[in-house]
Short mmCIF file of C-alpha atoms in Angstrom, two decimals:
data_model
loop_
_atom_site.label_atom_id
_atom_site.label_comp_id
_atom_site.label_asym_id
_atom_site.label_seq_id
_atom_site.Cartn_x
_atom_site.Cartn_y
_atom_site.Cartn_z
CA ALA A 5 -16.27 -77.79 208.12
CA HIS A 6 -12.43 -78.18 210.07
CA LEU A 7 -11.47 -79.17 206.67
CA SER A 8 -12.25 -75.63 205.21
CA ALA A 9 -11.53 -74.05 207.88
CA THR A 10 -7.75 -75.69 207.60
CA PHE A 11 -7.56 -75.26 203.86
CA SER A 12 -8.39 -70.81 204.65
CA LEU A 13 -5.44 -70.59 206.95
CA LEU A 14 -3.54 -71.56 204.57
CA ASN A 15 -4.94 -69.27 201.98
CA TYR A 16 -5.77 -71.87 199.97
CA PRO A 17 -9.35 -72.68 199.03
CA SER A 18 -10.50 -76.38 200.00
CA ASP A 19 -13.01 -76.81 196.48
CA ILE A 20 -9.93 -76.46 194.30
CA ILE A 21 -8.58 -79.25 196.99
CA THR A 22 -10.89 -81.04 196.41
CA ARG A 23 -11.09 -80.63 192.93
CA LYS A 24 -7.30 -81.65 192.23
CA MET A 25 -7.00 -84.55 194.81
CA GLY A 26 -9.86 -84.86 196.65
CA LYS A 27 -10.54 -84.15 200.28
CA GLY A 28 -9.73 -87.82 201.97
CA GLN A 29 -6.56 -87.87 199.71
CA ALA A 30 -5.25 -84.03 200.70
CA VAL A 31 -6.45 -85.08 204.54
CA LEU A 32 -4.13 -87.77 203.72
CA SER A 33 -0.50 -86.10 202.36
CA LEU A 34 -1.09 -83.00 204.91
CA ALA A 35 -0.89 -85.64 207.25
CA ALA A 36 1.98 -87.40 206.18
CA SER A 37 3.83 -84.58 205.25
CA ILE A 38 2.92 -83.25 208.82
CA GLY A 39 3.98 -86.74 210.58
CA ILE A 40 7.52 -87.10 209.00
CA PRO A 41 9.21 -84.37 210.96
CA LEU A 42 7.55 -85.19 213.98
CA ILE A 43 8.00 -89.06 213.68
CA GLY A 44 11.63 -88.00 213.04
CA GLY A 45 11.40 -85.65 216.10
CA PHE A 46 10.24 -87.97 218.40
CA ALA A 47 13.07 -90.55 217.78
CA GLY A 48 15.91 -87.92 218.67
CA SER A 49 13.85 -87.18 221.58
CA LEU A 50 14.48 -90.83 222.84
CA LEU A 51 18.11 -90.44 222.49
CA THR A 52 18.02 -86.96 224.75
CA ILE A 53 16.03 -88.14 226.93
CA PRO A 54 18.36 -89.98 229.14
CA GLU A 55 21.13 -87.51 228.91
CA ILE A 56 19.55 -84.14 230.48
CA PRO A 57 19.91 -85.53 233.78
CA THR A 58 23.37 -86.66 233.32
CA TRP A 59 26.15 -85.54 230.83
CA TYR A 60 23.56 -82.41 229.53
CA LYS A 61 23.51 -80.97 233.20
CA SER A 62 26.84 -81.45 234.05
CA LEU A 63 27.98 -79.12 231.07
CA LYS A 64 28.50 -75.24 231.79
CA LYS A 65 25.88 -73.16 229.78
CA PRO A 66 25.16 -69.40 228.81
CA LYS A 67 23.02 -67.35 230.30
CA TRP A 68 20.73 -66.82 227.56
CA ASN A 69 20.55 -70.78 227.74
CA PRO A 70 16.64 -71.54 227.08
CA PRO A 71 15.06 -73.81 229.69
CA ASN A 72 15.20 -77.36 229.22
CA TRP A 73 10.98 -77.83 229.22
CA LEU A 74 11.11 -74.79 225.63
CA PHE A 75 12.47 -77.40 223.45
CA GLY A 76 10.11 -79.95 223.24
CA PRO A 77 7.06 -77.32 221.89
CA ALA A 78 9.45 -75.27 220.17
CA TRP A 79 10.53 -78.19 217.96
CA GLY A 80 6.57 -79.06 217.84
CA VAL A 81 5.43 -76.11 216.63
CA LEU A 82 8.63 -75.93 214.07
CA TYR A 83 8.00 -79.85 213.18
CA THR A 84 3.95 -79.25 211.91
CA ALA A 85 5.45 -75.73 210.03
CA GLN A 86 7.62 -77.40 208.37
CA GLY A 87 5.55 -80.37 207.37
CA VAL A 88 2.66 -77.84 205.83
CA ALA A 89 5.02 -75.71 203.94
CA SER A 90 6.64 -79.48 202.48
CA TRP A 91 3.10 -80.05 201.76
CA LEU A 92 2.22 -76.46 200.23
CA VAL A 93 5.06 -77.42 197.56
CA TRP A 94 4.13 -80.89 196.71
CA ARG A 95 0.24 -79.80 195.97
CA ARG A 96 2.23 -77.93 192.98
CA ARG A 97 3.83 -80.50 191.56
CA ASN A 98 1.47 -81.13 188.78
CA THR A 99 2.15 -76.77 187.84
CA THR A 100 5.78 -76.01 189.06
CA LYS A 101 8.83 -77.99 189.21
CA VAL A 102 9.08 -79.39 192.54
CA VAL A 103 12.25 -81.50 192.89
CA VAL A 104 15.12 -79.20 193.70
CA PRO A 105 12.88 -77.60 197.13
CA LEU A 106 11.20 -80.64 198.19
CA THR A 107 14.77 -82.30 198.06
CA LEU A 108 17.10 -78.94 199.70
CA TYR A 109 14.07 -80.03 202.35
CA GLY A 110 14.50 -83.49 202.33
CA ILE A 111 18.04 -83.11 203.03
CA GLN A 112 17.94 -80.31 205.94
CA LEU A 113 15.29 -82.70 207.61
CA LEU A 114 17.79 -85.87 207.46
CA LEU A 115 20.79 -82.83 208.82
CA ASN A 116 18.22 -81.93 211.49
CA TRP A 117 17.58 -86.03 212.29
CA ALA A 118 21.20 -86.22 212.14
CA TRP A 119 22.06 -83.22 215.09
CA THR A 120 20.85 -84.81 218.27
CA PRO A 121 23.16 -87.97 218.14
CA ILE A 122 25.99 -86.05 217.60
CA PHE A 123 25.03 -83.47 220.47
CA PHE A 124 23.43 -85.76 222.59
CA LYS A 125 24.84 -89.76 222.10
CA ALA A 126 28.34 -88.59 220.99
CA HIS A 127 28.89 -85.92 222.93
CA ARG A 128 30.13 -83.40 220.44
CA PRO A 129 29.24 -79.89 220.16
CA ASP A 130 31.63 -79.03 218.38
CA ILE A 131 30.65 -81.45 215.16
CA ALA A 132 27.34 -80.40 216.28
CA THR A 133 27.64 -76.54 215.75
CA GLY A 134 29.38 -77.32 212.45
CA GLU A 135 26.78 -79.48 211.50
CA ALA A 136 23.80 -77.35 212.53
CA ALA A 137 25.85 -74.33 210.15
CA ALA A 138 25.51 -76.48 207.05
CA MET A 139 21.92 -77.47 208.44
CA LEU A 140 21.22 -73.81 208.31
CA GLY A 141 22.68 -73.25 204.87
CA VAL A 142 20.35 -75.95 203.32
CA ALA A 143 17.14 -75.02 204.88
CA THR A 144 17.21 -71.85 203.98
CA ALA A 145 18.18 -72.63 200.17
CA ALA A 146 14.88 -75.03 200.96
CA THR A 147 12.98 -72.08 202.05
CA VAL A 148 14.26 -69.85 199.27
CA THR A 149 13.29 -72.61 196.39
CA MET A 150 9.98 -73.95 198.20
CA ALA A 151 8.47 -69.95 198.31
CA ARG A 152 9.20 -69.52 194.47
CA ALA A 153 7.51 -73.33 193.74
CA ALA A 154 4.31 -72.55 196.01
CA SER A 155 4.29 -68.99 197.47
CA PRO A 156 6.21 -66.51 200.04
CA GLU A 157 2.91 -65.62 201.59
CA GLN A 158 2.84 -69.13 202.67
CA ILE A 159 5.74 -70.47 202.77
CA LEU A 160 7.89 -67.66 204.67
CA PRO A 161 5.75 -67.72 207.43
CA LEU A 162 6.52 -71.02 208.40
CA MET A 163 9.67 -71.43 207.48
CA VAL A 164 11.36 -68.63 208.48
CA PRO A 165 10.65 -69.02 212.48
CA TYR A 166 12.94 -72.15 212.08
CA LEU A 167 15.53 -70.86 210.02
CA GLY A 168 15.73 -68.63 213.42
CA TRP A 169 15.59 -71.43 215.92
CA ILE A 170 18.44 -73.17 213.75
CA ALA A 171 20.51 -70.06 214.07
CA PHE A 172 20.20 -69.78 217.92
CA ALA A 173 20.77 -73.14 218.14
CA THR A 174 23.96 -73.22 216.44
CA ALA A 175 25.22 -70.36 218.65
CA LEU A 176 23.95 -71.29 221.42
CA SER A 177 26.24 -75.09 220.34
CA ALA A 178 28.73 -72.85 219.39
CA LYS A 179 28.57 -71.17 223.21
CA ILE A 180 28.59 -74.44 225.06
CA HIS A 181 31.35 -75.97 223.08
CA GLN A 182 33.34 -72.53 224.08
CA LEU A 183 32.84 -73.17 227.70
CA ASN A 184 32.85 -77.34 227.83
CA PRO A 185 35.98 -78.02 225.26
CA GLU A 186 36.55 -81.20 226.34
CA ALA A 187 32.55 -82.71 226.37
CA HIS A 188 33.46 -85.43 224.01
CA LYS A 189 35.41 -86.99 227.27
CA SER A 190 32.50 -89.39 229.24
CA ALA A 191 32.76 -89.52 232.59
CA LYS A 192 34.87 -92.65 232.48
CA ASP A 193 37.44 -90.62 230.83
CA LYS A 194 37.22 -88.14 233.31
CA VAL A 195 37.38 -90.60 236.37
CA LYS A 196 40.82 -92.25 234.67
CA GLY A 197 42.04 -88.83 234.33
CA GLY A 198 41.43 -88.22 237.86
CA ALA A 199 43.16 -91.25 239.11
CA GLU A 200 45.81 -90.87 236.90
CA GLY A 201 46.89 -87.55 237.88
#
């Protein structure tokens, strides 16, 4: 019953899934598609957490900077949604060409994962802004090709919120860089500079 409800929400009858790949395989492939972005995002959060009360807290931020507690739930929802979108494309592999959309999806996911260490560990909002802009471009191309491979009605509701969030994150990263042009300098460098001055 739960499986049927899940596929009904995706506007794809469960009997077709069952006939093509079986319930067990369908559930496993869906779980893997969702789990991959979630695991990568979780790994990134392990790098982020130590920096929140230290380096990130010391940065000047715009008034429209979201509260810290919002980022985790937001990324959890967005990672889950794009995982489902990738699965919807993957299940069409026998009837349409999915190599290009899934390759673009994979590239944007790698760029997504790379953003966290660039911003939080390397302390480079400037580089992170450029990286996020590239991510937005690739993610947009992925969304367009994924919608063509599956259907716009299925893919766009899952991916467009993600694109909006990336655009927002890019703008936020750029603003933080503008407000903190020397953010890449470590606390040790600042102390040393102050002592020399």
